[in-house]
């Protein structure tokens, strides 16, 4: 298995709930290393560009509004199989369908306010890391 990097975002709902530390602890306990980390408030244009793949979807406007509703924590996680491992730690998009012990099951309220983002493929990870941190 290869060492990979993936982009993680702790979304505004989780930041507001004061669980940044608990979420980062889950990554660290699973062997993922935080190699970049920045707290920031996304502009409308930054959020739209980040989620550009969803721009034709009916939920796009709500997604952008949510992602700009408060500060987020953008991180690069590194480790064995980091992309899939992060997705597994996160759980399903809809927290009601997320497995027990996952971040979304434990910290998220709804499919809109679902605590974390994680890159879904190697290509997404490369694009998303470059989007926030350059190459
Ligand atoms: P993310 O990109 O944030 O890590 O989430 P994901 O891969 O699990 O889900 P994705 O399909 O990429 O969707 C991005 C975000 O859009 C919202 N969404 N709403 N109402 C809906 O059917 C719906 N589908 C997606 C979610 O907040 C999701 O995280
Ligand atoms: Mg996604």
PDB file of C-alpha atoms and ligand atoms in Angstrom:
ATOM      1  CA  UNK A   1       0.000   0.000   0.000  1.00  0.00           C
ATOM      2  CA  UNK A   2       1.229   3.452  -0.830  1.00  0.00           C
ATOM      3  CA  UNK A   3       1.572   6.518   1.333  1.00  0.00           C
ATOM      4  CA  UNK A   4      -1.010   9.009   0.101  1.00  0.00           C
ATOM      5  CA  UNK A   5      -2.177  12.524   0.870  1.00  0.00           C
ATOM      6  CA  UNK A   6      -5.799  13.590   1.053  1.00  0.00           C
ATOM      7  CA  UNK A   7      -7.642  16.834   1.707  1.00  0.00           C
ATOM      8  CA  UNK A   8      -9.885  17.047   4.764  1.00  0.00           C
ATOM      9  CA  UNK A   9     -12.155  19.913   5.778  1.00  0.00           C
ATOM     10  CA  UNK A  10     -13.737  20.227   9.200  1.00  0.00           C
ATOM     11  CA  UNK A  11     -16.972  21.979   8.187  1.00  0.00           C
ATOM     12  CA  UNK A  12     -18.637  24.977   9.907  1.00  0.00           C
ATOM     13  CA  UNK A  13     -21.078  22.864  11.949  1.00  0.00           C
ATOM     14  CA  UNK A  14     -18.275  20.862  13.583  1.00  0.00           C
ATOM     15  CA  UNK A  15     -16.156  23.967  14.211  1.00  0.00           C
ATOM     16  CA  UNK A  16     -19.191  25.632  15.863  1.00  0.00           C
ATOM     17  CA  UNK A  17     -19.719  22.525  18.028  1.00  0.00           C
ATOM     18  CA  UNK A  18     -16.163  22.729  19.397  1.00  0.00           C
ATOM     19  CA  UNK A  19     -15.129  19.288  18.165  1.00  0.00           C
ATOM     20  CA  UNK A  20     -12.086  20.191  16.029  1.00  0.00           C
ATOM     21  CA  UNK A  21      -9.829  18.418  18.523  1.00  0.00           C
ATOM     22  CA  UNK A  22     -11.978  15.296  18.752  1.00  0.00           C
ATOM     23  CA  UNK A  23     -12.058  14.977  14.970  1.00  0.00           C
ATOM     24  CA  UNK A  24      -8.315  15.517  14.555  1.00  0.00           C
ATOM     25  CA  UNK A  25      -7.726  12.928  17.299  1.00  0.00           C
ATOM     26  CA  UNK A  26      -9.605  10.354  15.237  1.00  0.00           C
ATOM     27  CA  UNK A  27      -7.315  10.965  12.275  1.00  0.00           C
ATOM     28  CA  UNK A  28      -4.216  10.754  14.442  1.00  0.00           C
ATOM     29  CA  UNK A  29      -5.351   7.594  16.263  1.00  0.00           C
ATOM     30  CA  UNK A  30      -5.946   5.960  12.870  1.00  0.00           C
ATOM     31  CA  UNK A  31      -2.366   6.720  11.857  1.00  0.00           C
ATOM     32  CA  UNK A  32      -3.060   9.687   9.582  1.00  0.00           C
ATOM     33  CA  UNK A  33      -0.658  12.563  10.058  1.00  0.00           C
ATOM     34  CA  UNK A  34      -1.712  16.216   9.754  1.00  0.00           C
ATOM     35  CA  UNK A  35       0.918  17.716   7.417  1.00  0.00           C
ATOM     36  CA  UNK A  36      -0.875  21.007   6.592  1.00  0.00           C
ATOM     37  CA  UNK A  37      -3.580  22.798   8.576  1.00  0.00           C
ATOM     38  CA  UNK A  38      -5.305  26.146   8.204  1.00  0.00           C
ATOM     39  CA  UNK A  39      -8.393  27.675   9.766  1.00  0.00           C
ATOM     40  CA  UNK A  40     -10.188  30.005   7.380  1.00  0.00           C
ATOM     41  CA  UNK A  41     -13.527  31.410   6.274  1.00  0.00           C
ATOM     42  CA  UNK A  42     -14.263  30.422   2.684  1.00  0.00           C
ATOM     43  CA  UNK A  43     -15.462  33.135   0.318  1.00  0.00           C
ATOM     44  CA  UNK A  44     -18.424  32.415  -1.942  1.00  0.00           C
ATOM     45  CA  UNK A  45     -16.029  32.037  -4.898  1.00  0.00           C
ATOM     46  CA  UNK A  46     -13.700  29.693  -2.986  1.00  0.00           C
ATOM     47  CA  UNK A  47     -16.579  27.426  -1.934  1.00  0.00           C
ATOM     48  CA  UNK A  48     -18.093  27.418  -5.437  1.00  0.00           C
ATOM     49  CA  UNK A  49     -14.738  26.575  -7.001  1.00  0.00           C
ATOM     50  CA  UNK A  50     -14.026  23.863  -4.489  1.00  0.00           C
ATOM     51  CA  UNK A  51     -17.356  22.107  -5.116  1.00  0.00           C
ATOM     52  CA  UNK A  52     -17.444  22.949  -8.859  1.00  0.00           C
ATOM     53  CA  UNK A  53     -18.153  19.290  -9.741  1.00  0.00           C
ATOM     54  CA  UNK A  54     -21.594  19.723  -8.078  1.00  0.00           C
ATOM     55  CA  UNK A  55     -22.518  23.030  -9.710  1.00  0.00           C
ATOM     56  CA  UNK A  56     -25.474  21.622 -11.664  1.00  0.00           C
ATOM     57  CA  UNK A  57     -26.884  19.715  -8.668  1.00  0.00           C
ATOM     58  CA  UNK A  58     -30.033  20.980  -6.911  1.00  0.00           C
ATOM     59  CA  UNK A  59     -28.244  21.172  -3.562  1.00  0.00           C
ATOM     60  CA  UNK A  60     -25.331  23.327  -4.837  1.00  0.00           C
ATOM     61  CA  UNK A  61     -26.586  26.723  -3.563  1.00  0.00           C
ATOM     62  CA  UNK A  62     -27.336  25.291  -0.104  1.00  0.00           C
ATOM     63  CA  UNK A  63     -23.953  23.555  -0.015  1.00  0.00           C
ATOM     64  CA  UNK A  64     -22.095  26.783  -0.823  1.00  0.00           C
ATOM     65  CA  UNK A  65     -24.196  28.760   1.690  1.00  0.00           C
ATOM     66  CA  UNK A  66     -23.408  26.201   4.378  1.00  0.00           C
ATOM     67  CA  UNK A  67     -19.679  26.080   3.619  1.00  0.00           C
ATOM     68  CA  UNK A  68     -19.456  29.890   3.890  1.00  0.00           C
ATOM     69  CA  UNK A  69     -21.571  30.098   7.075  1.00  0.00           C
ATOM     70  CA  UNK A  70     -18.576  30.024   9.419  1.00  0.00           C
ATOM     71  CA  UNK A  71     -14.899  29.135   9.658  1.00  0.00           C
ATOM     72  CA  UNK A  72     -13.581  25.752   8.532  1.00  0.00           C
ATOM     73  CA  UNK A  73     -10.353  23.862   9.164  1.00  0.00           C
ATOM     74  CA  UNK A  74      -8.629  22.742   5.965  1.00  0.00           C
ATOM     75  CA  UNK A  75      -6.024  20.023   6.379  1.00  0.00           C
ATOM     76  CA  UNK A  76      -3.829  17.671   4.411  1.00  0.00           C
ATOM     77  CA  UNK A  77      -3.685  14.185   5.939  1.00  0.00           C
ATOM     78  CA  UNK A  78      -0.901  11.777   5.053  1.00  0.00           C
ATOM     79  CA  UNK A  79      -0.660   8.043   5.603  1.00  0.00           C
ATOM     80  CA  UNK A  80      -1.081   4.554   4.180  1.00  0.00           C
ATOM     81  CA  UNK A  81      -4.156   4.486   1.975  1.00  0.00           C
ATOM     82  CA  UNK A  82      -5.083   7.931   3.330  1.00  0.00           C
ATOM     83  CA  UNK A  83      -7.851   8.711   0.819  1.00  0.00           C
ATOM     84  CA  UNK A  84      -9.945   5.606   1.486  1.00  0.00           C
ATOM     85  CA  UNK A  85      -9.051   5.550   5.157  1.00  0.00           C
ATOM     86  CA  UNK A  86     -10.283   9.097   5.669  1.00  0.00           C
ATOM     87  CA  UNK A  87     -13.541   8.307   3.834  1.00  0.00           C
ATOM     88  CA  UNK A  88     -14.008   5.308   6.111  1.00  0.00           C
ATOM     89  CA  UNK A  89     -13.406   7.375   9.252  1.00  0.00           C
ATOM     90  CA  UNK A  90     -15.893   9.996   7.963  1.00  0.00           C
ATOM     91  CA  UNK A  91     -18.783   7.602   7.231  1.00  0.00           C
ATOM     92  CA  UNK A  92     -21.622   7.999   4.729  1.00  0.00           C
ATOM     93  CA  UNK A  93     -22.599  11.435   3.380  1.00  0.00           C
ATOM     94  CA  UNK A  94     -25.934  11.217   5.209  1.00  0.00           C
ATOM     95  CA  UNK A  95     -25.144  10.827   8.935  1.00  0.00           C
ATOM     96  CA  UNK A  96     -28.349   8.826   9.369  1.00  0.00           C
ATOM     97  CA  UNK A  97     -26.796   6.174   7.126  1.00  0.00           C
ATOM     98  CA  UNK A  98     -23.273   6.438   8.547  1.00  0.00           C
ATOM     99  CA  UNK A  99     -21.845   3.441  10.417  1.00  0.00           C
ATOM    100  CA  UNK A 100     -21.424   3.525  14.168  1.00  0.00           C
ATOM    101  CA  UNK A 101     -18.184   5.053  15.344  1.00  0.00           C
ATOM    102  CA  UNK A 102     -17.755   7.234  12.264  1.00  0.00           C
ATOM    103  CA  UNK A 103     -17.239  10.998  12.479  1.00  0.00           C
ATOM    104  CA  UNK A 104     -20.490  11.828  10.703  1.00  0.00           C
ATOM    105  CA  UNK A 105     -22.503   9.419  12.816  1.00  0.00           C
ATOM    106  CA  UNK A 106     -21.100  10.891  16.011  1.00  0.00           C
ATOM    107  CA  UNK A 107     -20.872  14.611  15.191  1.00  0.00           C
ATOM    108  CA  UNK A 108     -23.153  15.444  12.226  1.00  0.00           C
ATOM    109  CA  UNK A 109     -26.784  16.500  12.250  1.00  0.00           C
ATOM    110  CA  UNK A 110     -27.919  16.187   8.638  1.00  0.00           C
ATOM    111  CA  UNK A 111     -26.843  15.504   5.068  1.00  0.00           C
ATOM    112  CA  UNK A 112     -26.251  19.259   4.659  1.00  0.00           C
ATOM    113  CA  UNK A 113     -24.376  19.852   7.909  1.00  0.00           C
ATOM    114  CA  UNK A 114     -22.242  16.726   7.897  1.00  0.00           C
ATOM    115  CA  UNK A 115     -19.118  17.751   9.837  1.00  0.00           C
ATOM    116  CA  UNK A 116     -16.335  16.818   7.412  1.00  0.00           C
ATOM    117  CA  UNK A 117     -15.226  16.700   3.803  1.00  0.00           C
ATOM    118  CA  UNK A 118     -12.728  14.218   2.408  1.00  0.00           C
ATOM    119  CA  UNK A 119     -11.309  13.809  -1.092  1.00  0.00           C
ATOM    120  CA  UNK A 120     -13.027  10.907  -2.874  1.00  0.00           C
ATOM    121  CA  UNK A 121     -10.229   9.785  -5.244  1.00  0.00           C
ATOM    122  CA  UNK A 122      -6.549  10.305  -5.998  1.00  0.00           C
ATOM    123  CA  UNK A 123      -7.448  12.799  -8.719  1.00  0.00           C
ATOM    124  CA  UNK A 124      -9.715  14.766  -6.348  1.00  0.00           C
ATOM    125  CA  UNK A 125      -7.058  14.737  -3.642  1.00  0.00           C
ATOM    126  CA  UNK A 126      -4.475  16.178  -6.001  1.00  0.00           C
ATOM    127  CA  UNK A 127      -6.813  18.904  -7.236  1.00  0.00           C
ATOM    128  CA  UNK A 128      -8.124  19.780  -3.768  1.00  0.00           C
ATOM    129  CA  UNK A 129      -4.709  19.917  -2.088  1.00  0.00           C
ATOM    130  CA  UNK A 130      -3.487  22.180  -4.893  1.00  0.00           C
ATOM    131  CA  UNK A 131      -6.629  24.323  -4.550  1.00  0.00           C
ATOM    132  CA  UNK A 132      -5.830  25.249  -0.962  1.00  0.00           C
ATOM    133  CA  UNK A 133      -2.118  24.694  -0.522  1.00  0.00           C
ATOM    134  CA  UNK A 134      -0.541  24.871  -3.976  1.00  0.00           C
ATOM    135  CA  UNK A 135       1.849  22.183  -5.186  1.00  0.00           C
TER     136      UNK A 135
HETATM  137  P1  LIG B   1     -17.945  15.876   0.742  1.00  0.00           P
HETATM  138  O1  LIG B   1     -17.615  16.119  -0.727  1.00  0.00           O
HETATM  139  O2  LIG B   1     -18.384  17.133   1.439  1.00  0.00           O
HETATM  140  O3  LIG B   1     -16.830  15.153   1.429  1.00  0.00           O
HETATM  141  O4  LIG B   1     -19.192  14.881   0.832  1.00  0.00           O
HETATM  142  P2  LIG B   1     -19.392  13.530   0.048  1.00  0.00           P
HETATM  143  O5  LIG B   1     -18.236  13.267  -0.863  1.00  0.00           O
HETATM  144  O6  LIG B   1     -19.731  12.494   1.045  1.00  0.00           O
HETATM  145  O7  LIG B   1     -20.695  13.862  -0.802  1.00  0.00           O
HETATM  146  P3  LIG B   1     -20.822  14.584  -2.224  1.00  0.00           P
HETATM  147  O8  LIG B   1     -21.664  13.730  -3.081  1.00  0.00           O
HETATM  148  O9  LIG B   1     -19.473  14.997  -2.737  1.00  0.00           O
HETATM  149  O10 LIG B   1     -21.662  15.878  -1.871  1.00  0.00           O
HETATM  150  C1  LIG B   1     -21.057  17.034  -1.339  1.00  0.00           C
HETATM  151  C2  LIG B   1     -21.936  17.570  -0.227  1.00  0.00           C
HETATM  152  O11 LIG B   1     -23.178  18.002  -0.772  1.00  0.00           O
HETATM  153  C3  LIG B   1     -24.227  17.711   0.129  1.00  0.00           C
HETATM  154  N1  LIG B   1     -25.194  16.833  -0.504  1.00  0.00           N
HETATM  155  N2  LIG B   1     -26.470  16.991  -0.376  1.00  0.00           N
HETATM  156  N3  LIG B   1     -29.286  16.689  -0.562  1.00  0.00           N
HETATM  157  C4  LIG B   1     -28.492  15.831  -1.178  1.00  0.00           C
HETATM  158  O12 LIG B   1     -28.915  14.900  -1.822  1.00  0.00           O
HETATM  159  C5  LIG B   1     -27.058  16.018  -1.071  1.00  0.00           C
HETATM  160  N4  LIG B   1     -26.159  15.257  -1.649  1.00  0.00           N
HETATM  161  C6  LIG B   1     -24.963  15.787  -1.279  1.00  0.00           C
HETATM  162  C7  LIG B   1     -23.633  17.015   1.337  1.00  0.00           C
HETATM  163  O13 LIG B   1     -23.495  17.981   2.367  1.00  0.00           O
HETATM  164  C8  LIG B   1     -22.294  16.529   0.831  1.00  0.00           C
HETATM  165  O14 LIG B   1     -21.345  16.458   1.875  1.00  0.00           O
HETATM  166 MG1  LIG B   2     -17.524  14.728  -2.223  1.00  0.00          MG
END
